[in-house]
CSV table of C-alpha atoms and ligand atoms in Angstrom, one decimal:
chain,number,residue,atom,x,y,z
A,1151,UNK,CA,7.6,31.3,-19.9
A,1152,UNK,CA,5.5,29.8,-17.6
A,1153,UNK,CA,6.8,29.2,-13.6
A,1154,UNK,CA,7.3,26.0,-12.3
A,1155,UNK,CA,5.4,24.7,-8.8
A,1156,UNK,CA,8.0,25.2,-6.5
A,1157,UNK,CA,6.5,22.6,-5.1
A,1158,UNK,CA,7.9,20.3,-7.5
A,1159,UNK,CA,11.2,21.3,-6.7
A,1160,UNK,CA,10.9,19.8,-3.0
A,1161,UNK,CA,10.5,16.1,-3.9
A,1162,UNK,CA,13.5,14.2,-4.4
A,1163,UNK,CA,14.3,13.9,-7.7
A,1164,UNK,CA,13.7,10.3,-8.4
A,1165,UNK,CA,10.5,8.1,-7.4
A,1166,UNK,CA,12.1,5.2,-5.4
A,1167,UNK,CA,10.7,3.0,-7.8
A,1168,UNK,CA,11.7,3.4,-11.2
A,1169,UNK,CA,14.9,4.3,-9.8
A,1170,UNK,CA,15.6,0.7,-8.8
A,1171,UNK,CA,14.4,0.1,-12.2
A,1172,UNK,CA,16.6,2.0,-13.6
A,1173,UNK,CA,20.1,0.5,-11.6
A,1174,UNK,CA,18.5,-2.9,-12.4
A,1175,UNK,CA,18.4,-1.6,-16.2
A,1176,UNK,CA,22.1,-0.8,-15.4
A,1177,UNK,CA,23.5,-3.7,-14.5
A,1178,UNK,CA,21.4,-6.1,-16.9
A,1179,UNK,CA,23.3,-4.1,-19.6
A,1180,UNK,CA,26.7,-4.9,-17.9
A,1181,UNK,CA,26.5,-8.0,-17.2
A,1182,UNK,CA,23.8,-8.9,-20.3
A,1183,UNK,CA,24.4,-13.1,-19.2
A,1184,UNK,CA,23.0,-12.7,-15.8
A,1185,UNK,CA,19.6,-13.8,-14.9
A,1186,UNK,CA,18.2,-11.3,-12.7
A,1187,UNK,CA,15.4,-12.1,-9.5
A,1188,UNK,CA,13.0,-9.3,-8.9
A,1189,UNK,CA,12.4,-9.0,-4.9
A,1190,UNK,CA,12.3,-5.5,-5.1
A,1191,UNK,CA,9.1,-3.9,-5.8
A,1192,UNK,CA,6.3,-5.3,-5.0
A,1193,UNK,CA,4.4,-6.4,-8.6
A,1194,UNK,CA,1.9,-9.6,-8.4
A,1195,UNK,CA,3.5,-12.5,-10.6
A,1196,UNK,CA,0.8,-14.9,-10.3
A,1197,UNK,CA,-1.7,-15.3,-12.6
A,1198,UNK,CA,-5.2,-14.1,-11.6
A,1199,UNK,CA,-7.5,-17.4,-10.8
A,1200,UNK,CA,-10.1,-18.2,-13.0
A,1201,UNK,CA,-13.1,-17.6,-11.1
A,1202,UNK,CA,-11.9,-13.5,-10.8
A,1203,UNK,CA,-10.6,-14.3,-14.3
A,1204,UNK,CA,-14.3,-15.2,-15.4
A,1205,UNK,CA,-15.1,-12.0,-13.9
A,1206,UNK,CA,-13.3,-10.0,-15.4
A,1207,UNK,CA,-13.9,-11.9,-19.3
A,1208,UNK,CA,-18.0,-11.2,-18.3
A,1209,UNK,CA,-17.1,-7.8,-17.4
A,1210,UNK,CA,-15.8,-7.3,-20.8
A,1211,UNK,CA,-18.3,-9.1,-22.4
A,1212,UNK,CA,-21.2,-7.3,-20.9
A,1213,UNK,CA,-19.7,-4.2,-23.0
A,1214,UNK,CA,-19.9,-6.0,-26.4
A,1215,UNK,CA,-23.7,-6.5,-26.0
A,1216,UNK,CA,-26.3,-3.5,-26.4
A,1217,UNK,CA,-28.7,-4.6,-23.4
A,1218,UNK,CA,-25.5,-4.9,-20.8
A,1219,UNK,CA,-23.3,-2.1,-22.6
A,1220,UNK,CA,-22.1,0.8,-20.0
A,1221,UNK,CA,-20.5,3.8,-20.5
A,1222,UNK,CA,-18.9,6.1,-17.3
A,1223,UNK,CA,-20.1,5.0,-14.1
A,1224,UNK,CA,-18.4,7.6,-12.0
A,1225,UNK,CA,-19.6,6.4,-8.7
A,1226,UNK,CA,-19.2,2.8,-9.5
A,1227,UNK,CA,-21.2,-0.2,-9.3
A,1228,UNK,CA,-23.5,0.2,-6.2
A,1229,UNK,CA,-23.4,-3.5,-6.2
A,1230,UNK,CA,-19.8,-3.5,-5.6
A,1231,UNK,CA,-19.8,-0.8,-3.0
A,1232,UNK,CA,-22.4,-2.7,-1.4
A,1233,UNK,CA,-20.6,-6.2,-1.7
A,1234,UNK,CA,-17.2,-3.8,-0.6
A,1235,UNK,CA,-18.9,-3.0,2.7
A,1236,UNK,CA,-20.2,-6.4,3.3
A,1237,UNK,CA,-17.4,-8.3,2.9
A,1238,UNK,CA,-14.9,-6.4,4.3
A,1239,UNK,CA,-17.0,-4.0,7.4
A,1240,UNK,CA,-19.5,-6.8,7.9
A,1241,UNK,CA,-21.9,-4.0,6.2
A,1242,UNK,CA,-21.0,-1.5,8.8
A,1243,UNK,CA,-20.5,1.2,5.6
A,1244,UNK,CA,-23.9,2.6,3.3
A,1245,UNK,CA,-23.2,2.5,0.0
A,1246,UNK,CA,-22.0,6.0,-0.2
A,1247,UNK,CA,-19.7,5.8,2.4
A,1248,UNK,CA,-17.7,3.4,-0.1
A,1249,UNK,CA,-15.9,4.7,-3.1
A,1250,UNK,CA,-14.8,3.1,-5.7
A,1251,UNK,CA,-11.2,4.1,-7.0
A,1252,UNK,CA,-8.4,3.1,-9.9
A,1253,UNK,CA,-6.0,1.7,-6.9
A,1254,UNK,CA,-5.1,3.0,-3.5
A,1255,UNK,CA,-2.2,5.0,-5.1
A,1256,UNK,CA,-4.4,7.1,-6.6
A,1257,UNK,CA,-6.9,7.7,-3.7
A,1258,UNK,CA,-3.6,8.3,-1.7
A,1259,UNK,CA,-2.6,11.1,-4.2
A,1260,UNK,CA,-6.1,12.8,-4.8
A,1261,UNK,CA,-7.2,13.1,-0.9
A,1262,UNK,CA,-5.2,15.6,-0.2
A,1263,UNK,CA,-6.8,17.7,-1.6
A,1264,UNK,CA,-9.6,17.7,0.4
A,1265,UNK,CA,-6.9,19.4,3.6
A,1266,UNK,CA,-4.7,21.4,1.1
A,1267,UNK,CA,-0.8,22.6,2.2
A,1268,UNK,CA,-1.9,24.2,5.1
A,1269,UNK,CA,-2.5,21.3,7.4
A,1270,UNK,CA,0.1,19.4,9.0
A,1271,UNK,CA,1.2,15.8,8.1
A,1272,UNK,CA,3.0,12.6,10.0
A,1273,UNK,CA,4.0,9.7,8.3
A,1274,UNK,CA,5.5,6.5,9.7
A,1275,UNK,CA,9.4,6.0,9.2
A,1276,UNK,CA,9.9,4.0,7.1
A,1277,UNK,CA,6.8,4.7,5.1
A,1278,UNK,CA,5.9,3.8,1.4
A,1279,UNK,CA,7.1,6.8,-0.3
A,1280,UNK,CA,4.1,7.9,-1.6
A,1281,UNK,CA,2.7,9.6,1.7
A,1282,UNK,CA,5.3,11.9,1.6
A,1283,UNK,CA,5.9,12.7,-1.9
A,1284,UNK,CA,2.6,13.5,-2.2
A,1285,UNK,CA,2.2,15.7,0.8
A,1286,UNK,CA,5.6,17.5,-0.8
A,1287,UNK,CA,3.3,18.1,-4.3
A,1288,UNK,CA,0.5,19.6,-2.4
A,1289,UNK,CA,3.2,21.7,-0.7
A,1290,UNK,CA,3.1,20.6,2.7
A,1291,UNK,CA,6.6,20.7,3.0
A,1292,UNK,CA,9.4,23.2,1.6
A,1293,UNK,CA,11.6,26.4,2.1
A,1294,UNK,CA,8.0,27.3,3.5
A,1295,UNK,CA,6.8,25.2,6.0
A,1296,UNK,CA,5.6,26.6,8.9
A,1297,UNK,CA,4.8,30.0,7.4
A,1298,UNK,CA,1.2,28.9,6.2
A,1299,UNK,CA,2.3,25.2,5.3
A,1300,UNK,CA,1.6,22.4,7.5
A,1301,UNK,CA,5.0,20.6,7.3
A,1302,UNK,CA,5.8,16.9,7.3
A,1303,UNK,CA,7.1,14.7,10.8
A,1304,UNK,CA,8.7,11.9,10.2
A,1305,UNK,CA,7.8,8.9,13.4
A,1306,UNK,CA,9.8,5.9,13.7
A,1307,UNK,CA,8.7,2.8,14.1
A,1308,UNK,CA,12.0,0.4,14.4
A,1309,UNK,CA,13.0,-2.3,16.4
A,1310,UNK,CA,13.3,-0.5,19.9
A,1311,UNK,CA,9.4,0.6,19.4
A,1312,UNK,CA,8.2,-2.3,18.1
A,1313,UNK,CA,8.2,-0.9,14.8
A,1314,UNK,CA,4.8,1.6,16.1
A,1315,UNK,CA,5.8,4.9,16.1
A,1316,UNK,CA,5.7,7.1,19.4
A,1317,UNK,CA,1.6,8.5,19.3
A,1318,UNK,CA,3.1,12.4,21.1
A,1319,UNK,CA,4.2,12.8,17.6
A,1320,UNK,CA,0.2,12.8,15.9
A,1321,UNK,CA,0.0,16.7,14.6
A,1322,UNK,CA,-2.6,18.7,16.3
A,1323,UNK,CA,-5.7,18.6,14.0
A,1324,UNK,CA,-3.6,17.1,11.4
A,1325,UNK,CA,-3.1,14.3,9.1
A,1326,UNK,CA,-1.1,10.8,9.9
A,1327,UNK,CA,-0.5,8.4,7.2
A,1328,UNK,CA,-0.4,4.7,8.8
A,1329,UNK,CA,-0.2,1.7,7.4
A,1330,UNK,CA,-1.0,-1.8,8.7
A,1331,UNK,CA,0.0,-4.3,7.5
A,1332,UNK,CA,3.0,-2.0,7.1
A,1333,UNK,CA,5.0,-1.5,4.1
A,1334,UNK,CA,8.1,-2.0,4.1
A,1335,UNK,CA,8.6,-3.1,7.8
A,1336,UNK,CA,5.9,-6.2,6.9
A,1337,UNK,CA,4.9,-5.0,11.3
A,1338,UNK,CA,1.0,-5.4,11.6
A,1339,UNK,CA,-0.2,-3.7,14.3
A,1340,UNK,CA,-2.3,-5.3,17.0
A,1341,UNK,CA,-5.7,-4.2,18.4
A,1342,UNK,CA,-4.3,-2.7,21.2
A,1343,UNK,CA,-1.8,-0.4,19.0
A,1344,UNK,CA,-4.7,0.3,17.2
A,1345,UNK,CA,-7.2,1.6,20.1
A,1346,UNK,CA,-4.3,3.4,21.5
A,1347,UNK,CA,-3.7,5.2,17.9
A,1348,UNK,CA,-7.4,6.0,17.7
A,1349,UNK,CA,-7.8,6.6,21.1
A,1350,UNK,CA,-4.8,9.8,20.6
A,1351,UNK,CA,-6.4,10.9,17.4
A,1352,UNK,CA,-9.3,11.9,19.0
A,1353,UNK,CA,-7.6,13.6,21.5
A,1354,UNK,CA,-5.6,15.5,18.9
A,1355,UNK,CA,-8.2,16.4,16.3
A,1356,UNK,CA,-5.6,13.9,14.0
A,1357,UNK,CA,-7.4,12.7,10.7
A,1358,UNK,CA,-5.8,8.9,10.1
A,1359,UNK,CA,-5.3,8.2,6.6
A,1360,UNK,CA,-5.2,3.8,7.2
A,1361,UNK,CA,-3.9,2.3,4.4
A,1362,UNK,CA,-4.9,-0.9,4.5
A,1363,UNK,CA,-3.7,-2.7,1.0
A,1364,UNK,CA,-2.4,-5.4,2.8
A,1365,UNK,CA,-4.9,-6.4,4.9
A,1366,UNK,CA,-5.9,-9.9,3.4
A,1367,UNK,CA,-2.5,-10.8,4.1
A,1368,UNK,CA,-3.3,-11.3,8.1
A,1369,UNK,CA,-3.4,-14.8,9.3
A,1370,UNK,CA,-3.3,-14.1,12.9
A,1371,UNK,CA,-6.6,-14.0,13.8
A,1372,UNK,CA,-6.2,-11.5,16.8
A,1373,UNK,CA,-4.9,-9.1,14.4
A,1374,UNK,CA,-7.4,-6.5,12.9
A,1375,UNK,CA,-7.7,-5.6,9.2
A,1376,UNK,CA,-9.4,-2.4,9.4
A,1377,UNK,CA,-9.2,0.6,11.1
A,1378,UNK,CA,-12.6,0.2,11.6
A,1379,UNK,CA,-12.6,-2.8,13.8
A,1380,UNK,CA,-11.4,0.1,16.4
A,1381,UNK,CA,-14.2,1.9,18.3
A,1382,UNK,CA,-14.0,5.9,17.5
A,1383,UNK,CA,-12.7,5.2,14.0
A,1384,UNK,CA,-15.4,6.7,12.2
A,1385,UNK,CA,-14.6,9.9,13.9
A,1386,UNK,CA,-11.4,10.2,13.1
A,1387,UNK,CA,-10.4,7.9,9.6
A,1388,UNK,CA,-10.6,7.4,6.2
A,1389,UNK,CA,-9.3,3.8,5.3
A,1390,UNK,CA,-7.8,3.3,1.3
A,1391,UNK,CA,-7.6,-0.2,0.0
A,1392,UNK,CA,-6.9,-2.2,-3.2
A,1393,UNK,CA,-7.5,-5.2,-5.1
A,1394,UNK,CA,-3.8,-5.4,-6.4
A,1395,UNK,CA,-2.3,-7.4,-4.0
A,1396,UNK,CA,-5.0,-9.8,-2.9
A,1397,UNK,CA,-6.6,-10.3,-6.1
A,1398,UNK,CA,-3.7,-9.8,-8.3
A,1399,UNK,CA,-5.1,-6.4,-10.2
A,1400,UNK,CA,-1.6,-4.5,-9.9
A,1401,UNK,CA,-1.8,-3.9,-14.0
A,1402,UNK,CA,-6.3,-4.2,-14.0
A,1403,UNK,CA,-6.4,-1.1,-11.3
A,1404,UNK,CA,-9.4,-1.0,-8.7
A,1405,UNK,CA,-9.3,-0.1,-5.0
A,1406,UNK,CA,-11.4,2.0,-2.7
A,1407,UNK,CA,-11.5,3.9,0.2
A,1408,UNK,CA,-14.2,4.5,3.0
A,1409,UNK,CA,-15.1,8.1,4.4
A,1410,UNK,CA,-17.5,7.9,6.8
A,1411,UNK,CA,-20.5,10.0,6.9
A,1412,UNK,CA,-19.3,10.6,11.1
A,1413,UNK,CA,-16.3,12.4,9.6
A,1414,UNK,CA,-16.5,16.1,9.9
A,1415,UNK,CA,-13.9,19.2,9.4
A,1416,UNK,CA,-13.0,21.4,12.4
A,1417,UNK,CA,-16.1,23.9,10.9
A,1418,UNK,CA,-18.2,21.0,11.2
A,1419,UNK,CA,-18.9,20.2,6.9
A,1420,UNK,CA,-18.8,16.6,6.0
A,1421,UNK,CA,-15.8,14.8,4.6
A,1422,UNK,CA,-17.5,12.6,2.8
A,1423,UNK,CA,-19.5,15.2,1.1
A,1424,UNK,CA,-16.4,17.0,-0.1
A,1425,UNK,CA,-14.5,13.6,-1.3
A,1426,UNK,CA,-17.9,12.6,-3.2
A,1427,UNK,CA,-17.2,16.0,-5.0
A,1428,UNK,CA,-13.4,15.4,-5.8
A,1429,UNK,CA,-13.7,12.3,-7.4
A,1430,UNK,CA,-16.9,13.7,-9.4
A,1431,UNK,CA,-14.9,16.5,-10.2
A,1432,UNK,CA,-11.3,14.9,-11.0
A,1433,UNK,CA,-11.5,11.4,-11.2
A,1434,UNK,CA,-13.8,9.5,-14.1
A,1435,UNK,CA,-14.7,6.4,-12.0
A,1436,UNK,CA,-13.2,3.0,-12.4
A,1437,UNK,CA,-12.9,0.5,-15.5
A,1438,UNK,CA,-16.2,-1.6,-15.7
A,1439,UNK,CA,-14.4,-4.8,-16.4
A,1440,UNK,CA,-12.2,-4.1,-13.2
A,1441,UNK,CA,-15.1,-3.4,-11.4
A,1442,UNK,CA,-17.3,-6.8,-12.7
A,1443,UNK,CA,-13.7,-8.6,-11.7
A,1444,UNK,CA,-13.9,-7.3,-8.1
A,1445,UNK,CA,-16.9,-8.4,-8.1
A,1446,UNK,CA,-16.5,-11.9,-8.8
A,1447,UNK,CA,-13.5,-11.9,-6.2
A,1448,UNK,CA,-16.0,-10.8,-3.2
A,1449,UNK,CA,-18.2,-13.8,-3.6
A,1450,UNK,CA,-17.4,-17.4,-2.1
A,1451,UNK,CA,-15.4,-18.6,-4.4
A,1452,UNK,CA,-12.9,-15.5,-5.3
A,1453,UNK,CA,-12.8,-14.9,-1.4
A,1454,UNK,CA,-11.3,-18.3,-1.5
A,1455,UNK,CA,-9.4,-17.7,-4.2
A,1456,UNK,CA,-7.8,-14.5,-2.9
A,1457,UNK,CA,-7.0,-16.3,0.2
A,1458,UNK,CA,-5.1,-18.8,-2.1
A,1459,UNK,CA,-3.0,-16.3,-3.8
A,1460,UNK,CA,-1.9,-14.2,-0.7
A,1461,UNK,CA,-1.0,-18.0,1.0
A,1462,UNK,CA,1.1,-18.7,-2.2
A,1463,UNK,CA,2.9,-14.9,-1.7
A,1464,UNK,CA,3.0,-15.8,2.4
A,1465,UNK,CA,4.7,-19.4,1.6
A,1466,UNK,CA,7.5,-17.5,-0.4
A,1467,UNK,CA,7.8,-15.0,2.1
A,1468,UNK,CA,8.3,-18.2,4.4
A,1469,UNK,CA,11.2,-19.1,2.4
A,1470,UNK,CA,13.0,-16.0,2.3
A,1471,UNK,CA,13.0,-15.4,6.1
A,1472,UNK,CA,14.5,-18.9,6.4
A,1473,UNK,CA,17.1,-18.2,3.9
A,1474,UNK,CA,17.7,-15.2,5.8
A,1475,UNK,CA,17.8,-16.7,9.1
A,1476,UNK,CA,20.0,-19.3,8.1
A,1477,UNK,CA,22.6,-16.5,6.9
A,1478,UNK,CA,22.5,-15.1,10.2
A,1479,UNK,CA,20.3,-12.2,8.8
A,1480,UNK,CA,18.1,-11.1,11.1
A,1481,UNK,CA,14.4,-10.1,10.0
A,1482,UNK,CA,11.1,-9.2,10.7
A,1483,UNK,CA,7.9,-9.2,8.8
A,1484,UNK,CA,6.6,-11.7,6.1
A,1485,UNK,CA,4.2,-13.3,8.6
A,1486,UNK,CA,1.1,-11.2,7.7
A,1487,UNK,CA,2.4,-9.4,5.0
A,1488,UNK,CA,4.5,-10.3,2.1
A,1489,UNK,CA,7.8,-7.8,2.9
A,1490,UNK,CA,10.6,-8.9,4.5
A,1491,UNK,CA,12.6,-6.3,6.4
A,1492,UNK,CA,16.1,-7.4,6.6
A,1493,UNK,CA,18.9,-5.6,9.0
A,1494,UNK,CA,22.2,-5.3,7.7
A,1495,UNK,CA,23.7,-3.3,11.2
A,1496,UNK,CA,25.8,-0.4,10.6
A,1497,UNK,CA,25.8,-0.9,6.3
A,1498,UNK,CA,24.5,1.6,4.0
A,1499,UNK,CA,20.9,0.5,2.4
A,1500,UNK,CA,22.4,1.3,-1.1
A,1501,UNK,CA,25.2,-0.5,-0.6
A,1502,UNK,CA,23.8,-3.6,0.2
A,1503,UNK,CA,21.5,-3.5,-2.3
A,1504,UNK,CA,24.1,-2.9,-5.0
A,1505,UNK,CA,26.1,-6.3,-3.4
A,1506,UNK,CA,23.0,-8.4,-3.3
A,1507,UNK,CA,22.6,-7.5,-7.1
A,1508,UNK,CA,26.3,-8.0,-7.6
A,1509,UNK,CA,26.6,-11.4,-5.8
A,1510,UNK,CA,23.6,-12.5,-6.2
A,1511,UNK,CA,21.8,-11.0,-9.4
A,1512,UNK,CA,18.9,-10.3,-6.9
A,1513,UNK,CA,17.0,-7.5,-6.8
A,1514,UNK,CA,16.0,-6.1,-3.6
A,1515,UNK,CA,14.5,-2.2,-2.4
A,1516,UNK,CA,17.2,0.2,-0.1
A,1517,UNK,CA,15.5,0.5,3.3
A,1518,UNK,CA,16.5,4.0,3.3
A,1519,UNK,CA,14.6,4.5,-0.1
A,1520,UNK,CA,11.6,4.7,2.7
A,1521,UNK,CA,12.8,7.3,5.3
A,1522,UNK,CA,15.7,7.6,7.2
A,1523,UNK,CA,14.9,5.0,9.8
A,1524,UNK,CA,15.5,2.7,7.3
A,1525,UNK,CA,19.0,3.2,6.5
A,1526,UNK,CA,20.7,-0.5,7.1
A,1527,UNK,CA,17.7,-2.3,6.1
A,1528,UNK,CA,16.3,-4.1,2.5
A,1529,UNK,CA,13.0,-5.4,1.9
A,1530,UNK,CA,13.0,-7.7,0.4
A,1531,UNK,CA,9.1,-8.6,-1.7
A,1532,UNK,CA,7.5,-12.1,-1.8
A,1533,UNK,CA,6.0,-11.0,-4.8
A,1534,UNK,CA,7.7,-14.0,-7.5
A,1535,UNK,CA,7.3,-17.1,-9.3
A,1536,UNK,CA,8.2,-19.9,-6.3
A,1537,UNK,CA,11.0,-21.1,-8.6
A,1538,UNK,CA,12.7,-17.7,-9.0
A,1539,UNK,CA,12.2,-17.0,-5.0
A,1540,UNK,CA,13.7,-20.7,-4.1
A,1541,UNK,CA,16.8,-19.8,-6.7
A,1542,UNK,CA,17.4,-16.4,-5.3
A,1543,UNK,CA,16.9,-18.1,-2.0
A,1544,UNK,CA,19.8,-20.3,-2.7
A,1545,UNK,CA,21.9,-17.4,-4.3
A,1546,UNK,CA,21.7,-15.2,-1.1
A,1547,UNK,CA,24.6,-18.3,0.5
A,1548,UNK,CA,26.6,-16.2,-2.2
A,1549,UNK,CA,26.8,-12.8,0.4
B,1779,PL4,C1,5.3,0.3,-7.2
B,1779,PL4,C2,1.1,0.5,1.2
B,1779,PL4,C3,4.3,-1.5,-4.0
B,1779,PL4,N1,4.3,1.5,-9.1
B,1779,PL4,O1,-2.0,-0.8,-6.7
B,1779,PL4,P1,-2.6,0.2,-5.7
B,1779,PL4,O2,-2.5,1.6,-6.3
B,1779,PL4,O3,-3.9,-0.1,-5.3
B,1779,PL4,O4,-1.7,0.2,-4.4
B,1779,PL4,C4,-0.4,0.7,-4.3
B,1779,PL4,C5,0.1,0.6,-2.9
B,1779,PL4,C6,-0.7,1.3,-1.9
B,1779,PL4,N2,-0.4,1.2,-0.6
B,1779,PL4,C7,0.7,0.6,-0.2
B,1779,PL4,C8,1.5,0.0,-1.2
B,1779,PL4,O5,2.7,-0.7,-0.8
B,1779,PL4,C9,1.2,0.0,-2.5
B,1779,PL4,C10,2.1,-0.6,-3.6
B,1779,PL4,N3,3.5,-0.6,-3.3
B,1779,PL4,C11,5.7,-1.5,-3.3
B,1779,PL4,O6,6.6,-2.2,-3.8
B,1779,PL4,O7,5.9,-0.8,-2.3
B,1779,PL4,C12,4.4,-1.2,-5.4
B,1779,PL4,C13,5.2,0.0,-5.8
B,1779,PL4,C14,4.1,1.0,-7.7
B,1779,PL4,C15,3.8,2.2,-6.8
B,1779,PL4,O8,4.5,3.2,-6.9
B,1779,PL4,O9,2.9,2.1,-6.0
C-alpha cells in the first residue's frame, strides 16, 4: 500500500470549522425545536447589492455570446489587476505584481510552496487556523522540526500586549503570518505597529505574509489597510486579500494577493517570478463571472456598495458588544472588524461555547479553537441577518 505524508498526521484531527458544524449538527438533532443563531463562523448573510449583482449577471452573460465568450484566463483579467492596484494601492502595484486568486484561503494554502518545510514560520496567537495548519501540511512542523524543518512559533498578542505580539519572536529569514484587521481578536493594528513590524522584518530577513481580508472593515481613518502603506514593505511582504467579506463572494470565490517585483530570496531570484509560475502551474485562474463581479464592485458605485455591506456587518457587531457589555462581558474588537472577542476569565473556551449554545441556542467559535492564547475567549461573528443578531442579542441575558 501506498504511505501516508506523515505530514498529515501532525495536524489536529479536525479543521476548527466543520467541527463547530458538526457540535451545532449535534445539538440541532437533540433538541430538534430549537432555533439556532449562527455567530460562529464567519459566512456573509447578506445578499450581494445589485450593482456587484449586475456584475456578476453580465459576467455570465458575456459567456452565452460568441463575440464575449472566454475560456481559461489563468492570469486573470488585466483589467481587474489593474483596477485591484488602483483602488486599493492608489496604483502603486503593475499589473503583474497583482494576482488574481479563488479566495485568500487558497493563496494562503498554495504560497508555501514557494519556501517549502525547511524555513521557519511565526504566526500570531490566536491566529485563523489556517496559517498553521497549512505550515503543518507542508511539514514545517512535526516529530522533525528542527532537523531540516523550519518549525512553527506561536506569538501572543493578548490583552497585556495590546493584542501585537512581541516582534524578538519574527524567525530569522523566516516567514510570519499577520493579520490586520485580525481574526479572531477583531485588534487592527495601527501605523506605528505596523512600521515597527516592517521595520524588524528587515532586520531579520522575515518574509510577512499580511493577510489583509478584513481591511474594508477600517473606519478609523488613522488606521492602515495595507501593509503597503508602510515604507520597506515591498522588501519584505506579500499581502493576500479577498472579496468575501466586503463584497459578499464567500460562496462566488475571488481574492488576490500582491508580490512585489522588490521581493527577492536570500540567493537573490524574484518572488514574484516563482509565484507567477505556481499559480501557472497549479492553480487554473479564477471564474470569469467572479472576476466581471469584482469588477463591478471596484467602480464608484460597488465601492459604495461594499462600504454599505461591511457598515451593515459593523452595526451588528455594534450590538453584540453592547449586549456584551451590558452582561458584564468584557470585549474587544468589532470596531474595524466584524469579530467580537469576548473574555470569559479563568473558563474553558469549549465550555462556554457549549453553555452559550445550551442557554442560548447561539452559536459562537472556542477562542482556543485559534491557539492557546485563546483559551477563555469566544468570538463571537457579526456575520447575520440583523433580526437573528438582535434575538441572540436578547438571548445572551439567558447566561
Ligand atoms: C470558514 C483572516 C472565516 N470555510 O473567503 P476567502 O478564502 O477569501 O478568505 C478566507 C479567510 C482568509 N483570511 C482570514 C479569514 O478569517 C478568512 C475567513 N475566515 C472565519 O470564520 O474565520 C471563515 C472560516 C471557511 C474557512 O475555513 O476559511
Amino acid at each position: 500500500m501506498i504511505s501516508r505524508n506523515p505530514a498529515i498526521a501532525n495536524i489536529k484531527a479536525g479543521y476548527l470549522f466543520p467541527e463547530i458544524a458538526k457540535r451545532r449538527r449535534e445539538y440541532a438533532a437533540a433538541h430538534p425545536e430549537a432555533r439556532i443563531i449562527s455567530l460562529g463562523v464567519g459566512n456573509t448573510t447578506e445578499p450581494i447589492l445589485p450593482h456587484i449583482d449586475a456584475g456578476l449577471v453580465e459576467g455570465a452573460r458575456r459567456l452565452g455570446a460568441a463575440e464575449t465568450y472566454s475560456g481559461y484566463q489563468d492570469e486573470g483579467l488585466a483589467e481587474l489587476r489593474a483596477k485591484i492596484s488602483a483602488v486599493f494601492y492608489r496604483g502603486a502595484f503593475t499589473e503583474e505584481e497583482v494576482f488574481i486568486s479563488d479566495g485568500a484561503k487558497c493563496d494562503i494554502g498554495r504560497l508555501q510552496l514557494l519556501f517549502g518545510a525547511g524555513v521557519p514560520v511565526a504566526v500570531q496567537d490566536p491566529s485563523y487556523p489556517v496559517y498553521v495548519d497549512g505550515s503543518v501540511l507542508i511539514g514545517a512542523a512535526g516529530p522533525w522540526a528542527g532537523s531540516g524543518y523550519g518549525g512553527i512559533t506561536y506569538l501572543p498578542c493578548t490583552a497585556e500586549n495590546g493584542y501585537f505580539p512581541d516582534l524578538a519572536g519574527l524567525p530569522e529569514n523566516g516567514l510570519f503570518y499577520f493579520c490586520s484587521p485580525n481574526n479572531p481578536t477583531g485588534a487592527t493594528a495601527s501605523r506605528e505597529q505596523l512600521t515597527a513590524l516592517v521595520r524588524e522584518a528587515g532586520k531579520r530577513g522575515t518574509l510577512i505574509i499580511f493577510d489583509a481580508a478584513y481591511a474594508e472593515y477600517i473606519r478609523d481613518p488613522a488606521l492602515p489597510k495595507s501593509i503597503f502603506e508602510i515604507d520597506g514593505a515591498r522588501n519584505c511582504a506579500i499581502e493576500v486579500n479577498s472579496f468575501s467579506k466586503p463584497a459578499g463572494f464567500t460562496g462566488v470565490r475571488l481574492g488576490w494577493t500582491v508580490v512585489p517585483r522588490d521581493l527577492r530570496y536570500a540567493g537573490g531570484e524574484s518572488v514574484n517570478a516563482d509565484w507567477g509560475r505556481v499559480c501557472g502551474t497549479i492553480f487554473n485562474g479564477a471564474s470569469n463571472i467572479a472576476q466581471y463581479g469584482a469588477l463591478a464592485a471596484l467602480d464608484g458605485e460597488g465601492i459604495r456598495e461594499m462600504r454599505e455591506l461591511c457598515d451593515f456587518y459593523l452595526g451588528n457587531a455594534r450590538l453584540i458588544r453592547e449586549a456584551l457589555t451590558g452582561l458584564g462581558v468584557s470585549s474587544v474588537g468589532g470596531d474595524n472588524s466584524p469579530y467580537i472577542w469576548a473574555h470569559f476569565p479563568g473558563r474553558d473556551s469549549w465550555e462556554v461555547f457549549a453553555e452559550i449554545l445550551e442557554r442560548c441556542q447561539v452559536v459562537t467559535t472556542p477562542g482556543s479553537g485559534f491557539g492557546s492564547a485563546g483559551e477563555s475567549f469566544v468570538r463571537f461573528s457579526a456575520f447575520g441577518h440583523r433580526a437573528d443578531v438582535e434575538e441572540a442579542c436578547k438571548r445572551l441575558s439567558r447566561l
